Amino acid sequence: MKKDISFNIKIYLGIFLATLLLIIAAVLGIDGSEATDTLNYLVYTCCASIIFVPFSYNIEDEFSTRKFISTLPISMNQILTAKMLLGAIVASILSSSALLVFHIFGKTILFRCALIPVMLSIVMASFFVTAFYKWDINIARFVAIAPIILFAFSAKMVEQMNVVGEAFSLSVLLIIFVIVVAIATLMKKITLKIVE
């Protein structure tokens, strides 16, 4: 995680700030969206959250990265765990910051909605990492952007849905979170087998 954050800090800060600016535009109503506040929150935080782990692989094969990694006593299991934690932690920070922005502007987003970008980040990181080690970076990138492309095609239809925080029960979100962690664990085991 230290490597991923230190080598990508400028990109991560850029994504973070751009997402917050888009959220402010949505809150002020200057983005042209007719979606509910909850849907705007979810769209921006989810789309941004799923790209942090893929960006960490942009420099994975560079000499400076390999030199850095070679100095550390780490295993493939630790690398994969670090990637999942990176996605979850950055998504948590982003979703919490977005909640704060909405609340500063007097818009109510239920706190439990912050779990959704974190879960999506973990799932997408799991599938990205498996695709990266099974095939290559190009297929893994396609896996990462596929949900964003699918959303782009259905954006108008989704925008018309009346998505509110009350639609997401905390107990259901926690059950889904447990399932997401189980999927991530399974994908990690599959990836370790692929690497071996």
PDB file of N, CA, C and O in Angstrom, residues 43-88:
ATOM      1  N   VAL A  43     -23.400   7.659  -7.980  1.00  0.00           N
ATOM      2  CA  VAL A  43     -22.763   7.636  -9.299  1.00  0.00           C
ATOM      3  C   VAL A  43     -21.328   8.140  -9.206  1.00  0.00           C
ATOM      4  O   VAL A  43     -20.389   7.480  -9.662  1.00  0.00           O
ATOM      5  N   TYR A  44     -21.149   9.312  -8.610  1.00  0.00           N
ATOM      6  CA  TYR A  44     -19.804   9.893  -8.567  1.00  0.00           C
ATOM      7  C   TYR A  44     -18.846   9.104  -7.687  1.00  0.00           C
ATOM      8  O   TYR A  44     -17.694   8.864  -8.056  1.00  0.00           O
ATOM      9  N   THR A  45     -19.301   8.682  -6.515  1.00  0.00           N
ATOM     10  CA  THR A  45     -18.393   7.955  -5.623  1.00  0.00           C
ATOM     11  C   THR A  45     -18.086   6.549  -6.140  1.00  0.00           C
ATOM     12  O   THR A  45     -16.957   6.083  -6.037  1.00  0.00           O
ATOM     13  N   CYS A  46     -19.092   5.876  -6.706  1.00  0.00           N
ATOM     14  CA  CYS A  46     -18.864   4.518  -7.210  1.00  0.00           C
ATOM     15  C   CYS A  46     -17.935   4.524  -8.427  1.00  0.00           C
ATOM     16  O   CYS A  46     -17.002   3.721  -8.510  1.00  0.00           O
ATOM     17  N   CYS A  47     -18.190   5.428  -9.361  1.00  0.00           N
ATOM     18  CA  CYS A  47     -17.343   5.492 -10.566  1.00  0.00           C
ATOM     19  C   CYS A  47     -15.892   5.798 -10.203  1.00  0.00           C
ATOM     20  O   CYS A  47     -14.968   5.200 -10.748  1.00  0.00           O
ATOM     21  N   ALA A  48     -15.693   6.728  -9.278  1.00  0.00           N
ATOM     22  CA  ALA A  48     -14.319   7.071  -8.878  1.00  0.00           C
ATOM     23  C   ALA A  48     -13.674   5.941  -8.068  1.00  0.00           C
ATOM     24  O   ALA A  48     -12.494   5.638  -8.248  1.00  0.00           O
ATOM     25  N   SER A  49     -14.450   5.298  -7.203  1.00  0.00           N
ATOM     26  CA  SER A  49     -13.896   4.276  -6.307  1.00  0.00           C
ATOM     27  C   SER A  49     -13.346   3.051  -7.032  1.00  0.00           C
ATOM     28  O   SER A  49     -12.411   2.416  -6.551  1.00  0.00           O
ATOM     29  N   ILE A  50     -13.918   2.726  -8.184  1.00  0.00           N
ATOM     30  CA  ILE A  50     -13.480   1.492  -8.846  1.00  0.00           C
ATOM     31  C   ILE A  50     -12.213   1.667  -9.669  1.00  0.00           C
ATOM     32  O   ILE A  50     -11.688   0.680 -10.182  1.00  0.00           O
ATOM     33  N   ILE A  51     -11.681   2.887  -9.769  1.00  0.00           N
ATOM     34  CA  ILE A  51     -10.497   3.060 -10.627  1.00  0.00           C
ATOM     35  C   ILE A  51      -9.185   3.230  -9.865  1.00  0.00           C
ATOM     36  O   ILE A  51      -8.124   3.259 -10.477  1.00  0.00           O
ATOM     37  N   PHE A  52      -9.231   3.289  -8.537  1.00  0.00           N
ATOM     38  CA  PHE A  52      -7.990   3.484  -7.785  1.00  0.00           C
ATOM     39  C   PHE A  52      -7.052   2.291  -7.882  1.00  0.00           C
ATOM     40  O   PHE A  52      -5.850   2.457  -8.106  1.00  0.00           O
ATOM     41  N   VAL A  53      -7.571   1.082  -7.720  1.00  0.00           N
ATOM     42  CA  VAL A  53      -6.711  -0.106  -7.812  1.00  0.00           C
ATOM     43  C   VAL A  53      -6.159  -0.290  -9.230  1.00  0.00           C
ATOM     44  O   VAL A  53      -4.961  -0.524  -9.398  1.00  0.00           O
ATOM     45  N   PRO A  54      -6.990  -0.159 -10.287  1.00  0.00           N
ATOM     46  CA  PRO A  54      -6.413  -0.244 -11.634  1.00  0.00           C
ATOM     47  C   PRO A  54      -5.294   0.765 -11.880  1.00  0.00           C
ATOM     48  O   PRO A  54      -4.287   0.424 -12.508  1.00  0.00           O
ATOM     49  N   PHE A  55      -5.427   1.988 -11.361  1.00  0.00           N
ATOM     50  CA  PHE A  55      -4.348   2.969 -11.532  1.00  0.00           C
ATOM     51  C   PHE A  55      -3.079   2.516 -10.833  1.00  0.00           C
ATOM     52  O   PHE A  55      -1.973   2.829 -11.274  1.00  0.00           O
ATOM     53  N   SER A  56      -3.198   1.759  -9.746  1.00  0.00           N
ATOM     54  CA  SER A  56      -2.005   1.300  -9.032  1.00  0.00           C
ATOM     55  C   SER A  56      -1.189   0.320  -9.863  1.00  0.00           C
ATOM     56  O   SER A  56      -0.010   0.105  -9.597  1.00  0.00           O
ATOM     57  N   TYR A  57      -1.814  -0.273 -10.897  1.00  0.00           N
ATOM     58  CA  TYR A  57      -1.103  -1.214 -11.753  1.00  0.00           C
ATOM     59  C   TYR A  57      -0.446  -0.549 -12.956  1.00  0.00           C
ATOM     60  O   TYR A  57       0.273  -1.193 -13.707  1.00  0.00           O
ATOM     61  N   ASN A  58      -0.681   0.743 -13.160  1.00  0.00           N
ATOM     62  CA  ASN A  58      -0.074   1.430 -14.297  1.00  0.00           C
ATOM     63  C   ASN A  58       1.446   1.417 -14.234  1.00  0.00           C
ATOM     64  O   ASN A  58       2.117   1.438 -15.261  1.00  0.00           O
ATOM     65  N   ILE A  59       1.984   1.415 -13.024  1.00  0.00           N
ATOM     66  CA  ILE A  59       3.438   1.448 -12.870  1.00  0.00           C
ATOM     67  C   ILE A  59       3.988   0.127 -12.333  1.00  0.00           C
ATOM     68  O   ILE A  59       5.155   0.044 -11.975  1.00  0.00           O
ATOM     69  N   GLU A  60       3.169  -0.889 -12.339  1.00  0.00           N
ATOM     70  CA  GLU A  60       3.567  -2.164 -11.724  1.00  0.00           C
ATOM     71  C   GLU A  60       4.782  -2.796 -12.406  1.00  0.00           C
ATOM     72  O   GLU A  60       5.555  -3.499 -11.773  1.00  0.00           O
ATOM     73  N   ASP A  61       4.949  -2.579 -13.701  1.00  0.00           N
ATOM     74  CA  ASP A  61       6.063  -3.190 -14.420  1.00  0.00           C
ATOM     75  C   ASP A  61       7.229  -2.236 -14.661  1.00  0.00           C
ATOM     76  O   ASP A  61       8.176  -2.586 -15.347  1.00  0.00           O
ATOM     77  N   GLU A  62       7.169  -1.036 -14.120  1.00  0.00           N
ATOM     78  CA  GLU A  62       8.279  -0.103 -14.293  1.00  0.00           C
ATOM     79  C   GLU A  62       9.451  -0.498 -13.405  1.00  0.00           C
ATOM     80  O   GLU A  62       9.285  -1.096 -12.342  1.00  0.00           O
ATOM     81  N   PHE A  63      10.650  -0.113 -13.826  1.00  0.00           N
ATOM     82  CA  PHE A  63      11.862  -0.489 -13.107  1.00  0.00           C
ATOM     83  C   PHE A  63      11.857   0.036 -11.678  1.00  0.00           C
ATOM     84  O   PHE A  63      12.212  -0.679 -10.739  1.00  0.00           O
ATOM     85  N   SER A  64      11.442   1.304 -11.502  1.00  0.00           N
ATOM     86  CA  SER A  64      11.463   1.897 -10.160  1.00  0.00           C
ATOM     87  C   SER A  64      10.530   1.142  -9.204  1.00  0.00           C
ATOM     88  O   SER A  64      10.838   0.968  -8.030  1.00  0.00           O
ATOM     89  N   THR A  65       9.394   0.685  -9.736  1.00  0.00           N
ATOM     90  CA  THR A  65       8.451  -0.064  -8.907  1.00  0.00           C
ATOM     91  C   THR A  65       9.024  -1.417  -8.533  1.00  0.00           C
ATOM     92  O   THR A  65       8.968  -1.837  -7.376  1.00  0.00           O
ATOM     93  N   ARG A  66       9.584  -2.122  -9.513  1.00  0.00           N
ATOM     94  CA  ARG A  66      10.159  -3.441  -9.227  1.00  0.00           C
ATOM     95  C   ARG A  66      11.314  -3.335  -8.233  1.00  0.00           C
ATOM     96  O   ARG A  66      11.473  -4.180  -7.361  1.00  0.00           O
ATOM     97  N   LYS A  67      12.132  -2.278  -8.387  1.00  0.00           N
ATOM     98  CA  LYS A  67      13.254  -2.067  -7.466  1.00  0.00           C
ATOM     99  C   LYS A  67      12.733  -1.849  -6.047  1.00  0.00           C
ATOM    100  O   LYS A  67      13.258  -2.391  -5.087  1.00  0.00           O
ATOM    101  N   PHE A  68      11.661  -1.046  -5.923  1.00  0.00           N
ATOM    102  CA  PHE A  68      11.063  -0.769  -4.618  1.00  0.00           C
ATOM    103  C   PHE A  68      10.520  -2.054  -3.998  1.00  0.00           C
ATOM    104  O   PHE A  68      10.773  -2.361  -2.841  1.00  0.00           O
ATOM    105  N   ILE A  69       9.763  -2.826  -4.792  1.00  0.00           N
ATOM    106  CA  ILE A  69       9.150  -4.058  -4.282  1.00  0.00           C
ATOM    107  C   ILE A  69      10.208  -5.085  -3.887  1.00  0.00           C
ATOM    108  O   ILE A  69      10.050  -5.804  -2.905  1.00  0.00           O
ATOM    109  N   SER A  70      11.310  -5.135  -4.651  1.00  0.00           N
ATOM    110  CA  SER A  70      12.349  -6.142  -4.369  1.00  0.00           C
ATOM    111  C   SER A  70      13.025  -5.911  -3.023  1.00  0.00           C
ATOM    112  O   SER A  70      13.640  -6.821  -2.478  1.00  0.00           O
ATOM    113  N   THR A  71      12.928  -4.703  -2.479  1.00  0.00           N
ATOM    114  CA  THR A  71      13.549  -4.422  -1.180  1.00  0.00           C
ATOM    115  C   THR A  71      12.646  -4.833  -0.014  1.00  0.00           C
ATOM    116  O   THR A  71      13.074  -4.803   1.128  1.00  0.00           O
ATOM    117  N   LEU A  72      11.411  -5.195  -0.322  1.00  0.00           N
ATOM    118  CA  LEU A  72      10.459  -5.522   0.736  1.00  0.00           C
ATOM    119  C   LEU A  72      10.279  -7.032   0.874  1.00  0.00           C
ATOM    120  O   LEU A  72      10.186  -7.738  -0.121  1.00  0.00           O
ATOM    121  N   PRO A  73      10.220  -7.510   2.109  1.00  0.00           N
ATOM    122  CA  PRO A  73       9.966  -8.947   2.324  1.00  0.00           C
ATOM    123  C   PRO A  73       8.472  -9.247   2.223  1.00  0.00           C
ATOM    124  O   PRO A  73       7.789  -9.399   3.226  1.00  0.00           O
ATOM    125  N   ILE A  74       7.952  -9.293   0.994  1.00  0.00           N
ATOM    126  CA  ILE A  74       6.513  -9.476   0.826  1.00  0.00           C
ATOM    127  C   ILE A  74       6.221 -10.693  -0.044  1.00  0.00           C
ATOM    128  O   ILE A  74       7.034 -11.114  -0.854  1.00  0.00           O
ATOM    129  N   SER A  75       5.033 -11.231   0.141  1.00  0.00           N
ATOM    130  CA  SER A  75       4.586 -12.371  -0.659  1.00  0.00           C
ATOM    131  C   SER A  75       3.461 -11.906  -1.583  1.00  0.00           C
ATOM    132  O   SER A  75       2.915 -10.811  -1.435  1.00  0.00           O
ATOM    133  N   MET A  76       3.092 -12.764  -2.539  1.00  0.00           N
ATOM    134  CA  MET A  76       1.987 -12.442  -3.441  1.00  0.00           C
ATOM    135  C   MET A  76       0.687 -12.277  -2.661  1.00  0.00           C
ATOM    136  O   MET A  76      -0.134 -11.420  -2.976  1.00  0.00           O
ATOM    137  N   ASN A  77       0.509 -13.075  -1.632  1.00  0.00           N
ATOM    138  CA  ASN A  77      -0.679 -12.968  -0.785  1.00  0.00           C
ATOM    139  C   ASN A  77      -0.765 -11.572  -0.156  1.00  0.00           C
ATOM    140  O   ASN A  77      -1.830 -10.966  -0.111  1.00  0.00           O
ATOM    141  N   GLN A  78       0.368 -11.049   0.307  1.00  0.00           N
ATOM    142  CA  GLN A  78       0.387  -9.719   0.913  1.00  0.00           C
ATOM    143  C   GLN A  78       0.112  -8.632  -0.131  1.00  0.00           C
ATOM    144  O   GLN A  78      -0.569  -7.651   0.161  1.00  0.00           O
ATOM    145  N   ILE A  79       0.628  -8.815  -1.345  1.00  0.00           N
ATOM    146  CA  ILE A  79       0.381  -7.845  -2.416  1.00  0.00           C
ATOM    147  C   ILE A  79      -1.107  -7.781  -2.726  1.00  0.00           C
ATOM    148  O   ILE A  79      -1.693  -6.698  -2.824  1.00  0.00           O
ATOM    149  N   LEU A  80      -1.741  -8.946  -2.873  1.00  0.00           N
ATOM    150  CA  LEU A  80      -3.172  -8.979  -3.193  1.00  0.00           C
ATOM    151  C   LEU A  80      -4.014  -8.401  -2.059  1.00  0.00           C
ATOM    152  O   LEU A  80      -4.983  -7.675  -2.307  1.00  0.00           O
ATOM    153  N   THR A  81      -3.641  -8.712  -0.829  1.00  0.00           N
ATOM    154  CA  THR A  81      -4.348  -8.145   0.321  1.00  0.00           C
ATOM    155  C   THR A  81      -4.209  -6.628   0.339  1.00  0.00           C
ATOM    156  O   THR A  81      -5.182  -5.905   0.587  1.00  0.00           O
ATOM    157  N   ALA A  82      -3.005  -6.147   0.046  1.00  0.00           N
ATOM    158  CA  ALA A  82      -2.764  -4.703   0.018  1.00  0.00           C
ATOM    159  C   ALA A  82      -3.615  -4.020  -1.054  1.00  0.00           C
ATOM    160  O   ALA A  82      -4.126  -2.917  -0.842  1.00  0.00           O
ATOM    161  N   LYS A  83      -3.771  -4.672  -2.205  1.00  0.00           N
ATOM    162  CA  LYS A  83      -4.591  -4.088  -3.282  1.00  0.00           C
ATOM    163  C   LYS A  83      -6.051  -3.964  -2.837  1.00  0.00           C
ATOM    164  O   LYS A  83      -6.699  -2.953  -3.092  1.00  0.00           O
ATOM    165  N   MET A  84      -6.584  -5.009  -2.173  1.00  0.00           N
ATOM    166  CA  MET A  84      -7.968  -4.961  -1.709  1.00  0.00           C
ATOM    167  C   MET A  84      -8.140  -3.874  -0.639  1.00  0.00           C
ATOM    168  O   MET A  84      -9.112  -3.127  -0.651  1.00  0.00           O
ATOM    169  N   LEU A  85      -7.179  -3.803   0.281  1.00  0.00           N
ATOM    170  CA  LEU A  85      -7.241  -2.786   1.332  1.00  0.00           C
ATOM    171  C   LEU A  85      -7.114  -1.380   0.753  1.00  0.00           C
ATOM    172  O   LEU A  85      -7.794  -0.456   1.198  1.00  0.00           O
ATOM    173  N   LEU A  86      -6.250  -1.226  -0.250  1.00  0.00           N
ATOM    174  CA  LEU A  86      -6.096   0.071  -0.909  1.00  0.00           C
ATOM    175  C   LEU A  86      -7.445   0.539  -1.462  1.00  0.00           C
ATOM    176  O   LEU A  86      -7.875   1.666  -1.216  1.00  0.00           O
ATOM    177  N   GLY A  87      -8.117  -0.345  -2.207  1.00  0.00           N
ATOM    178  CA  GLY A  87      -9.409   0.006  -2.782  1.00  0.00           C
ATOM    179  C   GLY A  87     -10.426   0.364  -1.713  1.00  0.00           C
ATOM    180  O   GLY A  87     -11.136   1.370  -1.825  1.00  0.00           O
ATOM    181  N   ALA A  88     -10.493  -0.440  -0.655  1.00  0.00           N
ATOM    182  CA  ALA A  88     -11.480  -0.213   0.409  1.00  0.00           C
ATOM    183  C   ALA A  88     -11.200   1.079   1.176  1.00  0.00           C
ATOM    184  O   ALA A  88     -12.116   1.857   1.462  1.00  0.00           O
TER     185      ALA A  88
END
